[in-house]
Amino acid sequence: MAFLFNSDAARGAIFREIFARELPDLQFVGPGQPVDPDKVRYLLTWTVPADISRYRNLEVLFSIGAGIDQFKQDSVPEPVAVVRMVEDGIIRMMQEYVTLGILTLHREMLAYRELQKQCAWQPLAVPQAARRRIGFLGLGILAQAAIERLKPFQFPLAGWSRSKKQIDGVTCHHGTDGLAAFLAETDILVCLLPLTDETRGILNADLFSQLPAGARLLHVGRGAHLDQTALIEALDHGRLAAAMLDVTDPEPLPAEHPLWQHPKVAITPHIASVTQPETAAHSVIENIRRHLAGKNLIGLVDRTRGY
Ligand SMILES: NC(=O)c1ccc[n+]([C@@H]2O[C@H](COP(=O)([O-])OP(=O)(O)OC[C@H]3O[C@@H](n4cnc5c(N)ncnc54)[C@H](OP(=O)(O)O)[C@@H]3O)[C@@H](O)[C@H]2O)c1
């Protein structure tokens, strides 16, 4: 039985060492290494390899990232279980980044960046955190972990998900019918949705028009959630006051794109949270053990929902 690691060599070396220690009976196969395709039961990758059908006994396809939207679903044979990456390193980094983004937007750091360029020493008024309402699109593993970190600041916290939720200290909305009420009370909107047919393009002019005037956007989902033209319009007309984007469409954003130079926008190159090989290897091993024992897999994707 073999595990095929189809990602970068640096992370592969760490995975190999941990697998050798923890699962010595499972053959670990790195990229380009020969393997009998019939022996491959598990495959870890970012994109689905074109020759996936040669692994006739493949049972679990692991994504090296937290999302699976990069997988072309039709290219994954039906009986194969698809699993996204759920691991402590990703969770911790997202907690840091969301805290950084919320405080950046709350404390007007983008406006100060522009004032600094003019050598202008100009204090700006800021509401108390208890009056700045934070709303999360998506209340999954990463949003809930970020929310825990934000609680001590005393921002009013809300979120929106597909199914009904109850989370301590968080006003929870759900479903299409719950979206308008959620948006109307959100001063800083955080997008932590998966990219699916239902959520593609969700951050658009119509959605921005339902936020209070002067709201801010922290986008850490996927580039294709956002209508970038609508964002620029909303910023230029004062409907939105600022935006921090970790994801864009395309990535990288072309040098001539107006978002790069926009005074009300901060951009980072999809680094909010990155799979950490030490913790990720342990989480994949845990899932392989669960699979071998016939237990439920952590991060198993519902292929009909798309996340
Ligand atoms: N920028 C980065 O570096 C980075 C890193 C990691 C992840 N991400 C992004 O973060 C996303 C979320 O990750 P996660 O692990 O927190 O995912 P998750 O645990 O699967 O949570 C997804 C959340 O979105 C909600 N949702 C999905 N479709 C919806 C819809 N149509 N309407 C309303 N709510 C919907 C789900 O609702 P239910 O709870 O009702 O199912 C759930 O609360 C990833 O898919 C990826 O796009 C970005």
mmCIF file of C-alpha atoms and ligand atoms in Angstrom:
data_model
loop_
_atom_site.group_PDB
_atom_site.id
_atom_site.type_symbol
_atom_site.label_atom_id
_atom_site.label_comp_id
_atom_site.label_asym_id
_atom_site.label_seq_id
_atom_site.Cartn_x
_atom_site.Cartn_y
_atom_site.Cartn_z
ATOM 1 C CA MET A 1 0.000 0.000 0.000
ATOM 2 C CA ALA A 2 1.436 3.412 -0.979
ATOM 3 C CA PHE A 3 0.994 7.112 -0.219
ATOM 4 C CA LEU A 4 1.848 9.394 -3.131
ATOM 5 C CA PHE A 5 3.119 12.855 -2.190
ATOM 6 C CA ASN A 6 2.670 15.171 -5.167
ATOM 7 C CA SER A 7 3.894 18.548 -3.919
ATOM 8 C CA ASP A 8 7.125 20.484 -3.374
ATOM 9 C CA ALA A 9 10.342 18.744 -2.372
ATOM 10 C CA ALA A 10 10.972 20.790 0.792
ATOM 11 C CA ARG A 11 7.639 19.873 2.333
ATOM 12 C CA GLY A 12 7.997 16.356 0.924
ATOM 13 C CA ALA A 13 11.195 15.764 2.881
ATOM 14 C CA ILE A 14 9.451 16.660 6.140
ATOM 15 C CA PHE A 15 6.431 14.509 5.309
ATOM 16 C CA ARG A 16 8.690 11.590 4.392
ATOM 17 C CA GLU A 17 10.520 11.685 7.698
ATOM 18 C CA ILE A 18 7.342 11.890 9.784
ATOM 19 C CA PHE A 19 5.621 9.158 7.738
ATOM 20 C CA ALA A 20 8.643 6.859 8.138
ATOM 21 C CA ARG A 21 8.387 7.241 11.895
ATOM 22 C CA GLU A 22 4.603 7.111 12.276
ATOM 23 C CA LEU A 23 3.451 4.818 9.437
ATOM 24 C CA PRO A 24 6.510 2.667 8.579
ATOM 25 C CA ASP A 25 4.423 0.034 6.778
ATOM 26 C CA LEU A 26 3.018 2.519 4.246
ATOM 27 C CA GLN A 27 5.259 3.064 1.213
ATOM 28 C CA PHE A 28 5.967 6.810 0.867
ATOM 29 C CA VAL A 29 6.409 7.868 -2.765
ATOM 30 C CA GLY A 30 7.722 11.318 -3.681
ATOM 31 C CA PRO A 31 7.186 13.110 -6.995
ATOM 32 C CA GLY A 32 8.926 11.348 -9.915
ATOM 33 C CA GLN A 33 9.673 8.241 -7.824
ATOM 34 C CA PRO A 34 8.645 4.953 -9.438
ATOM 35 C CA VAL A 35 5.611 3.194 -7.974
ATOM 36 C CA ASP A 36 3.289 0.401 -8.969
ATOM 37 C CA PRO A 37 0.122 2.474 -9.646
ATOM 38 C CA ASP A 38 -2.086 -0.311 -8.284
ATOM 39 C CA LYS A 39 -0.482 0.121 -4.868
ATOM 40 C CA VAL A 40 -1.438 3.802 -4.500
ATOM 41 C CA ARG A 41 -4.282 4.166 -1.978
ATOM 42 C CA TYR A 42 -3.653 7.762 -0.889
ATOM 43 C CA LEU A 43 -2.632 10.818 -2.895
ATOM 44 C CA LEU A 44 -1.740 14.283 -1.535
ATOM 45 C CA THR A 45 -1.668 17.044 -4.116
ATOM 46 C CA TRP A 46 -2.666 20.647 -4.937
ATOM 47 C CA THR A 47 -4.154 19.883 -8.352
ATOM 48 C CA VAL A 48 -5.552 16.637 -9.677
ATOM 49 C CA PRO A 49 -2.863 14.928 -11.799
ATOM 50 C CA ALA A 50 -3.895 14.351 -15.424
ATOM 51 C CA ASP A 51 -3.079 10.647 -15.054
ATOM 52 C CA ILE A 52 -5.139 10.093 -11.881
ATOM 53 C CA SER A 53 -7.112 7.267 -13.540
ATOM 54 C CA ARG A 54 -4.006 5.063 -13.566
ATOM 55 C CA TYR A 55 -4.307 4.804 -9.765
ATOM 56 C CA ARG A 56 -7.180 2.356 -9.962
ATOM 57 C CA ASN A 57 -7.125 1.577 -6.236
ATOM 58 C CA LEU A 58 -6.959 5.186 -5.038
ATOM 59 C CA GLU A 59 -9.250 5.683 -2.043
ATOM 60 C CA VAL A 60 -8.499 9.135 -0.645
ATOM 61 C CA LEU A 61 -7.417 12.311 -2.439
ATOM 62 C CA PHE A 62 -5.970 14.802 0.052
ATOM 63 C CA SER A 63 -5.677 18.500 -0.815
ATOM 64 C CA ILE A 64 -2.460 20.097 0.430
ATOM 65 C CA GLY A 65 -4.487 23.295 0.965
ATOM 66 C CA ALA A 66 -7.535 24.212 3.039
ATOM 67 C CA GLY A 67 -9.745 24.547 -0.043
ATOM 68 C CA ILE A 68 -10.571 22.042 -2.781
ATOM 69 C CA ASP A 69 -11.939 24.513 -5.359
ATOM 70 C CA GLN A 70 -8.768 24.006 -7.450
ATOM 71 C CA PHE A 71 -9.761 20.364 -7.987
ATOM 72 C CA LYS A 72 -11.794 19.852 -11.129
ATOM 73 C CA GLN A 73 -14.457 17.715 -9.489
ATOM 74 C CA ASP A 74 -15.268 15.768 -12.673
ATOM 75 C CA SER A 75 -11.664 14.650 -12.892
ATOM 76 C CA VAL A 76 -11.809 12.841 -9.540
ATOM 77 C CA PRO A 77 -13.232 9.327 -9.960
ATOM 78 C CA GLU A 78 -16.561 8.992 -8.125
ATOM 79 C CA PRO A 79 -15.644 6.508 -5.351
ATOM 80 C CA VAL A 80 -12.559 8.502 -4.261
ATOM 81 C CA ALA A 81 -13.007 10.455 -1.006
ATOM 82 C CA VAL A 82 -11.837 14.074 -1.245
ATOM 83 C CA VAL A 83 -10.357 15.588 1.909
ATOM 84 C CA ARG A 84 -9.319 19.210 2.507
ATOM 85 C CA MET A 85 -6.433 20.151 4.778
ATOM 86 C CA VAL A 86 -7.465 20.777 8.367
ATOM 87 C CA GLU A 87 -4.345 21.304 10.459
ATOM 88 C CA ASP A 88 -3.175 23.458 13.356
ATOM 89 C CA GLY A 89 -0.640 25.471 11.320
ATOM 90 C CA ILE A 90 -3.271 26.744 8.881
ATOM 91 C CA ILE A 91 -5.648 27.530 11.722
ATOM 92 C CA ARG A 92 -3.056 29.484 13.744
ATOM 93 C CA MET A 93 -1.915 31.505 10.747
ATOM 94 C CA MET A 94 -5.483 32.401 9.831
ATOM 95 C CA GLN A 95 -6.113 33.540 13.401
ATOM 96 C CA GLU A 96 -3.083 35.849 13.139
ATOM 97 C CA TYR A 97 -4.004 37.214 9.727
ATOM 98 C CA VAL A 98 -7.657 37.899 10.522
ATOM 99 C CA THR A 99 -6.661 39.665 13.748
ATOM 100 C CA LEU A 100 -4.095 41.705 11.799
ATOM 101 C CA GLY A 101 -6.652 42.567 9.105
ATOM 102 C CA ILE A 102 -9.425 43.530 11.519
ATOM 103 C CA LEU A 103 -7.108 45.779 13.536
ATOM 104 C CA THR A 104 -5.633 47.292 10.335
ATOM 105 C CA LEU A 105 -9.112 48.195 9.107
ATOM 106 C CA HIS A 106 -10.466 49.182 12.527
ATOM 107 C CA ARG A 107 -7.532 51.475 13.376
ATOM 108 C CA GLU A 108 -7.421 53.163 9.925
ATOM 109 C CA MET A 109 -3.964 51.904 8.987
ATOM 110 C CA LEU A 110 -4.640 52.315 5.253
ATOM 111 C CA ALA A 111 -5.581 55.974 5.730
ATOM 112 C CA TYR A 112 -2.418 56.486 7.845
ATOM 113 C CA ARG A 113 -0.338 54.855 5.108
ATOM 114 C CA GLU A 114 -1.579 57.563 2.717
ATOM 115 C CA LEU A 115 -1.110 60.347 5.277
ATOM 116 C CA GLN A 116 2.447 59.198 5.898
ATOM 117 C CA LYS A 117 3.210 59.595 2.185
ATOM 118 C CA GLN A 118 2.247 63.272 2.603
ATOM 119 C CA CYS A 119 4.202 63.619 5.912
ATOM 120 C CA ALA A 120 0.830 64.520 7.456
ATOM 121 C CA TRP A 121 0.561 64.124 11.254
ATOM 122 C CA GLN A 122 -3.198 63.852 11.387
ATOM 123 C CA PRO A 123 -5.079 61.827 14.016
ATOM 124 C CA LEU A 124 -8.279 60.173 12.788
ATOM 125 C CA ALA A 125 -11.343 59.438 14.890
ATOM 126 C CA VAL A 126 -11.904 55.747 15.664
ATOM 127 C CA PRO A 127 -14.983 54.202 17.312
ATOM 128 C CA GLN A 128 -14.479 51.956 20.318
ATOM 129 C CA ALA A 129 -14.199 48.273 19.366
ATOM 130 C CA ALA A 130 -17.523 47.628 21.095
ATOM 131 C CA ARG A 131 -19.147 49.806 18.414
ATOM 132 C CA ARG A 132 -17.417 48.256 15.380
ATOM 133 C CA ARG A 133 -19.454 45.250 14.257
ATOM 134 C CA ILE A 134 -17.522 42.388 12.676
ATOM 135 C CA GLY A 135 -19.359 39.949 10.421
ATOM 136 C CA PHE A 136 -18.002 36.672 9.008
ATOM 137 C CA LEU A 137 -19.254 35.222 5.729
ATOM 138 C CA GLY A 138 -18.709 31.557 6.544
ATOM 139 C CA LEU A 139 -18.655 30.140 10.059
ATOM 140 C CA GLY A 140 -16.469 27.110 9.461
ATOM 141 C CA ILE A 141 -13.303 25.898 11.165
ATOM 142 C CA LEU A 142 -11.191 28.919 10.215
ATOM 143 C CA ALA A 143 -13.810 31.602 10.897
ATOM 144 C CA GLN A 144 -14.657 30.119 14.294
ATOM 145 C CA ALA A 145 -10.975 29.914 15.227
ATOM 146 C CA ALA A 146 -10.452 33.570 14.211
ATOM 147 C CA ILE A 147 -13.553 34.605 16.161
ATOM 148 C CA GLU A 148 -12.092 33.070 19.333
ATOM 149 C CA ARG A 149 -9.002 35.297 18.966
ATOM 150 C CA LEU A 150 -11.126 38.423 18.414
ATOM 151 C CA LYS A 151 -13.364 37.981 21.434
ATOM 152 C CA PRO A 152 -11.082 39.793 23.948
ATOM 153 C CA PHE A 153 -11.246 43.007 21.855
ATOM 154 C CA GLN A 154 -15.009 43.199 22.498
ATOM 155 C CA PHE A 155 -16.071 43.786 18.901
ATOM 156 C CA PRO A 156 -19.715 42.737 18.418
ATOM 157 C CA LEU A 157 -19.362 39.485 16.411
ATOM 158 C CA ALA A 158 -21.736 37.982 13.859
ATOM 159 C CA GLY A 159 -21.589 35.387 11.123
ATOM 160 C CA TRP A 160 -23.461 33.845 8.251
ATOM 161 C CA SER A 161 -23.429 30.210 7.200
ATOM 162 C CA ARG A 162 -25.444 27.800 5.120
ATOM 163 C CA SER A 163 -26.862 25.819 8.015
ATOM 164 C CA LYS A 164 -28.167 27.183 11.322
ATOM 165 C CA LYS A 165 -25.503 27.623 14.021
ATOM 166 C CA GLN A 166 -25.233 28.527 17.676
ATOM 167 C CA ILE A 167 -21.861 29.952 18.743
ATOM 168 C CA ASP A 168 -21.217 31.552 22.098
ATOM 169 C CA GLY A 169 -20.916 35.351 21.796
ATOM 170 C CA VAL A 170 -21.735 35.381 18.075
ATOM 171 C CA THR A 171 -24.979 36.481 16.413
ATOM 172 C CA CYS A 172 -25.550 33.743 13.857
ATOM 173 C CA HIS A 173 -27.484 34.119 10.602
ATOM 174 C CA HIS A 174 -27.940 31.507 7.940
ATOM 175 C CA GLY A 175 -29.202 30.817 4.456
ATOM 176 C CA THR A 176 -30.135 33.150 1.618
ATOM 177 C CA ASP A 177 -32.943 34.645 3.721
ATOM 178 C CA GLY A 178 -30.565 35.522 6.552
ATOM 179 C CA LEU A 179 -27.993 37.384 4.461
ATOM 180 C CA ALA A 180 -29.591 40.858 4.257
ATOM 181 C CA ALA A 181 -30.073 41.215 8.032
ATOM 182 C CA PHE A 182 -26.486 40.085 8.601
ATOM 183 C CA LEU A 183 -25.035 42.565 6.083
ATOM 184 C CA ALA A 184 -27.083 45.497 7.405
ATOM 185 C CA GLU A 185 -25.296 45.166 10.761
ATOM 186 C CA THR A 186 -21.727 44.532 9.585
ATOM 187 C CA ASP A 187 -19.083 47.285 9.681
ATOM 188 C CA ILE A 188 -16.136 45.013 8.822
ATOM 189 C CA LEU A 189 -17.006 42.073 6.590
ATOM 190 C CA VAL A 190 -14.650 39.076 6.592
ATOM 191 C CA CYS A 191 -15.023 36.561 3.774
ATOM 192 C CA LEU A 192 -14.023 33.050 4.825
ATOM 193 C CA LEU A 193 -16.276 31.091 2.507
ATOM 194 C CA PRO A 194 -15.221 28.170 0.330
ATOM 195 C CA LEU A 195 -15.443 28.823 -3.416
ATOM 196 C CA THR A 196 -18.433 26.914 -4.808
ATOM 197 C CA ASP A 197 -21.016 27.462 -7.548
ATOM 198 C CA GLU A 198 -23.177 29.176 -4.917
ATOM 199 C CA THR A 199 -20.528 31.525 -3.516
ATOM 200 C CA ARG A 200 -18.669 32.524 -6.721
ATOM 201 C CA GLY A 201 -19.041 36.294 -7.210
ATOM 202 C CA ILE A 202 -20.872 36.769 -3.899
ATOM 203 C CA LEU A 203 -18.865 39.920 -3.058
ATOM 204 C CA ASN A 204 -20.549 42.114 -5.662
ATOM 205 C CA ALA A 205 -22.216 45.528 -6.026
ATOM 206 C CA ASP A 206 -25.533 44.236 -4.700
ATOM 207 C CA LEU A 207 -23.906 42.847 -1.563
ATOM 208 C CA PHE A 208 -21.857 46.016 -0.987
ATOM 209 C CA SER A 209 -25.039 48.105 -1.270
ATOM 210 C CA GLN A 210 -26.510 46.181 1.677
ATOM 211 C CA LEU A 211 -23.631 47.012 4.026
ATOM 212 C CA PRO A 212 -23.710 50.197 6.132
ATOM 213 C CA ALA A 213 -22.051 53.107 4.272
ATOM 214 C CA GLY A 214 -18.319 53.207 5.045
ATOM 215 C CA ALA A 215 -18.053 49.470 5.782
ATOM 216 C CA ARG A 216 -14.755 47.650 5.236
ATOM 217 C CA LEU A 217 -13.851 44.330 3.608
ATOM 218 C CA LEU A 218 -11.288 41.732 4.699
ATOM 219 C CA HIS A 219 -11.151 39.091 1.990
ATOM 220 C CA VAL A 220 -9.403 35.824 2.794
ATOM 221 C CA GLY A 221 -11.591 33.394 0.844
ATOM 222 C CA ARG A 222 -10.807 32.963 -2.844
ATOM 223 C CA GLY A 223 -10.253 35.558 -5.576
ATOM 224 C CA ALA A 224 -13.327 34.478 -7.564
ATOM 225 C CA HIS A 225 -15.662 35.396 -4.685
ATOM 226 C CA LEU A 226 -15.007 39.054 -5.447
ATOM 227 C CA ASP A 227 -16.133 41.286 -8.302
ATOM 228 C CA GLN A 228 -13.014 43.464 -8.298
ATOM 229 C CA THR A 229 -14.554 46.148 -10.542
ATOM 230 C CA ALA A 230 -17.511 46.468 -8.173
ATOM 231 C CA LEU A 231 -15.104 46.768 -5.242
ATOM 232 C CA ILE A 232 -13.212 49.648 -6.863
ATOM 233 C CA GLU A 233 -16.501 51.410 -7.630
ATOM 234 C CA ALA A 234 -17.737 50.945 -4.056
ATOM 235 C CA LEU A 235 -14.458 52.336 -2.678
ATOM 236 C CA ASP A 236 -14.417 55.276 -5.090
ATOM 237 C CA HIS A 237 -18.006 56.220 -4.246
ATOM 238 C CA GLY A 238 -17.465 55.952 -0.490
ATOM 239 C CA ARG A 239 -19.849 52.996 -0.046
ATOM 240 C CA LEU A 240 -16.863 51.070 1.280
ATOM 241 C CA ALA A 241 -14.065 52.815 3.185
ATOM 242 C CA ALA A 242 -11.227 50.282 2.799
ATOM 243 C CA ALA A 243 -10.402 46.728 1.785
ATOM 244 C CA MET A 244 -7.666 44.264 2.621
ATOM 245 C CA LEU A 245 -7.310 41.439 0.109
ATOM 246 C CA ASP A 246 -5.256 38.296 0.515
ATOM 247 C CA VAL A 247 -6.737 36.694 -2.590
ATOM 248 C CA THR A 248 -7.365 38.086 -6.078
ATOM 249 C CA ASP A 249 -8.421 36.886 -9.505
ATOM 250 C CA PRO A 250 -6.099 36.208 -11.202
ATOM 251 C CA GLU A 251 -3.193 35.451 -8.897
ATOM 252 C CA PRO A 252 -0.805 37.114 -9.157
ATOM 253 C CA LEU A 253 -2.679 40.305 -9.961
ATOM 254 C CA PRO A 254 -1.177 41.879 -13.121
ATOM 255 C CA ALA A 255 1.123 44.861 -12.451
ATOM 256 C CA GLU A 256 -1.192 47.272 -14.284
ATOM 257 C CA HIS A 257 -4.280 46.322 -12.259
ATOM 258 C CA PRO A 258 -5.826 49.398 -10.533
ATOM 259 C CA LEU A 259 -6.176 47.559 -7.212
ATOM 260 C CA TRP A 260 -2.390 47.648 -6.694
ATOM 261 C CA GLN A 261 -2.250 51.445 -6.501
ATOM 262 C CA HIS A 262 -5.614 52.053 -4.882
ATOM 263 C CA PRO A 263 -5.163 54.209 -1.745
ATOM 264 C CA LYS A 264 -7.929 52.348 0.103
ATOM 265 C CA VAL A 265 -6.666 48.831 -0.624
ATOM 266 C CA ALA A 266 -4.027 46.624 0.991
ATOM 267 C CA ILE A 267 -2.965 43.486 -0.867
ATOM 268 C CA THR A 268 -1.032 40.450 0.337
ATOM 269 C CA PRO A 269 -0.066 37.557 -1.986
ATOM 270 C CA HIS A 270 -2.303 34.745 -0.687
ATOM 271 C CA ILE A 271 -0.272 34.237 2.460
ATOM 272 C CA ALA A 272 -2.974 34.528 5.132
ATOM 273 C CA SER A 273 -2.380 30.937 6.038
ATOM 274 C CA VAL A 274 -0.138 28.353 4.501
ATOM 275 C CA THR A 275 -0.008 24.608 5.147
ATOM 276 C CA GLN A 276 2.749 23.854 7.646
ATOM 277 C CA PRO A 277 4.370 20.504 6.793
ATOM 278 C CA GLU A 278 5.102 19.356 10.359
ATOM 279 C CA THR A 279 1.537 19.763 11.592
ATOM 280 C CA ALA A 280 -0.015 18.846 8.215
ATOM 281 C CA ALA A 281 1.866 15.507 8.072
ATOM 282 C CA HIS A 282 0.441 14.566 11.457
ATOM 283 C CA SER A 283 -3.063 15.516 10.390
ATOM 284 C CA VAL A 284 -2.827 13.428 7.175
ATOM 285 C CA ILE A 285 -1.444 10.490 9.170
ATOM 286 C CA GLU A 286 -4.337 10.796 11.626
ATOM 287 C CA ASN A 287 -6.754 10.660 8.703
ATOM 288 C CA ILE A 288 -5.043 7.618 7.164
ATOM 289 C CA ARG A 289 -5.302 5.857 10.521
ATOM 290 C CA ARG A 290 -8.977 6.795 10.711
ATOM 291 C CA HIS A 291 -9.505 5.527 7.162
ATOM 292 C CA LEU A 292 -7.802 2.221 7.929
ATOM 293 C CA ALA A 293 -9.990 1.885 11.030
ATOM 294 C CA GLY A 294 -13.167 2.650 9.057
ATOM 295 C CA LYS A 295 -13.778 5.934 10.939
ATOM 296 C CA ASN A 296 -15.004 9.290 9.565
ATOM 297 C CA LEU A 297 -12.298 11.433 7.957
ATOM 298 C CA ILE A 298 -11.590 14.945 9.261
ATOM 299 C CA GLY A 299 -12.166 17.519 6.496
ATOM 300 C CA LEU A 300 -14.070 15.092 4.254
ATOM 301 C CA VAL A 301 -15.645 17.074 1.415
ATOM 302 C CA ASP A 302 -19.309 16.656 0.591
ATOM 303 C CA ARG A 303 -18.915 16.432 -3.165
ATOM 304 C CA THR A 304 -22.532 17.417 -3.842
ATOM 305 C CA ARG A 305 -22.154 20.675 -1.809
ATOM 306 C CA GLY A 306 -18.662 21.335 -3.224
ATOM 307 C CA TYR A 307 -16.923 21.980 0.130
HETATM 308 N N1 LIG B 1 -6.314 33.053 2.029
HETATM 309 C C1 LIG B 1 -5.828 31.954 2.550
HETATM 310 O O1 LIG B 1 -4.623 31.847 2.781
HETATM 311 C C2 LIG B 1 -6.747 30.842 2.884
HETATM 312 C C3 LIG B 1 -6.245 29.776 3.646
HETATM 313 C C4 LIG B 1 -7.102 28.768 4.031
HETATM 314 C C5 LIG B 1 -8.450 28.791 3.655
HETATM 315 N N2 LIG B 1 -8.903 29.852 2.892
HETATM 316 C C6 LIG B 1 -10.330 29.881 2.486
HETATM 317 O O2 LIG B 1 -11.165 29.735 3.624
HETATM 318 C C7 LIG B 1 -12.243 28.882 3.279
HETATM 319 C C8 LIG B 1 -12.958 28.373 4.513
HETATM 320 O O3 LIG B 1 -12.177 27.398 5.170
HETATM 321 P P1 LIG B 1 -12.777 26.546 6.395
HETATM 322 O O4 LIG B 1 -11.781 25.496 6.712
HETATM 323 O O5 LIG B 1 -13.231 27.461 7.479
HETATM 324 O O6 LIG B 1 -14.057 25.891 5.673
HETATM 325 P P2 LIG B 1 -15.296 25.147 6.316
HETATM 326 O O7 LIG B 1 -14.985 24.665 7.692
HETATM 327 O O8 LIG B 1 -15.775 24.178 5.299
HETATM 328 O O9 LIG B 1 -16.391 26.305 6.467
HETATM 329 C C9 LIG B 1 -17.041 26.874 5.402
HETATM 330 C C10 LIG B 1 -18.145 27.781 5.921
HETATM 331 O O10 LIG B 1 -18.784 28.447 4.812
HETATM 332 C C11 LIG B 1 -20.181 28.228 4.902
HETATM 333 N N3 LIG B 1 -20.782 28.184 3.565
HETATM 334 C C12 LIG B 1 -20.424 27.419 2.504
HETATM 335 N N4 LIG B 1 -21.250 27.641 1.460
HETATM 336 C C13 LIG B 1 -22.147 28.547 1.881
HETATM 337 C C14 LIG B 1 -23.272 29.163 1.283
HETATM 338 N N5 LIG B 1 -23.635 28.884 0.029
HETATM 339 N N6 LIG B 1 -23.978 30.051 2.016
HETATM 340 C C15 LIG B 1 -23.649 30.333 3.288
HETATM 341 N N7 LIG B 1 -22.581 29.782 3.919
HETATM 342 C C16 LIG B 1 -21.860 28.894 3.232
HETATM 343 C C17 LIG B 1 -20.333 26.900 5.598
HETATM 344 O O11 LIG B 1 -21.641 26.803 6.127
HETATM 345 P P3 LIG B 1 -22.068 25.493 7.002
HETATM 346 O O12 LIG B 1 -21.332 25.666 8.323
HETATM 347 O O13 LIG B 1 -23.523 25.620 7.151
HETATM 348 O O14 LIG B 1 -21.598 24.294 6.232
HETATM 349 C C18 LIG B 1 -19.245 27.000 6.655
HETATM 350 O O15 LIG B 1 -19.690 27.737 7.770
HETATM 351 C C19 LIG B 1 -11.557 27.845 2.389
HETATM 352 O O16 LIG B 1 -12.473 27.140 1.588
HETATM 353 C C20 LIG B 1 -10.671 28.734 1.537
HETATM 354 O O17 LIG B 1 -11.431 29.265 0.455
HETATM 355 C C21 LIG B 1 -8.085 30.849 2.516
#
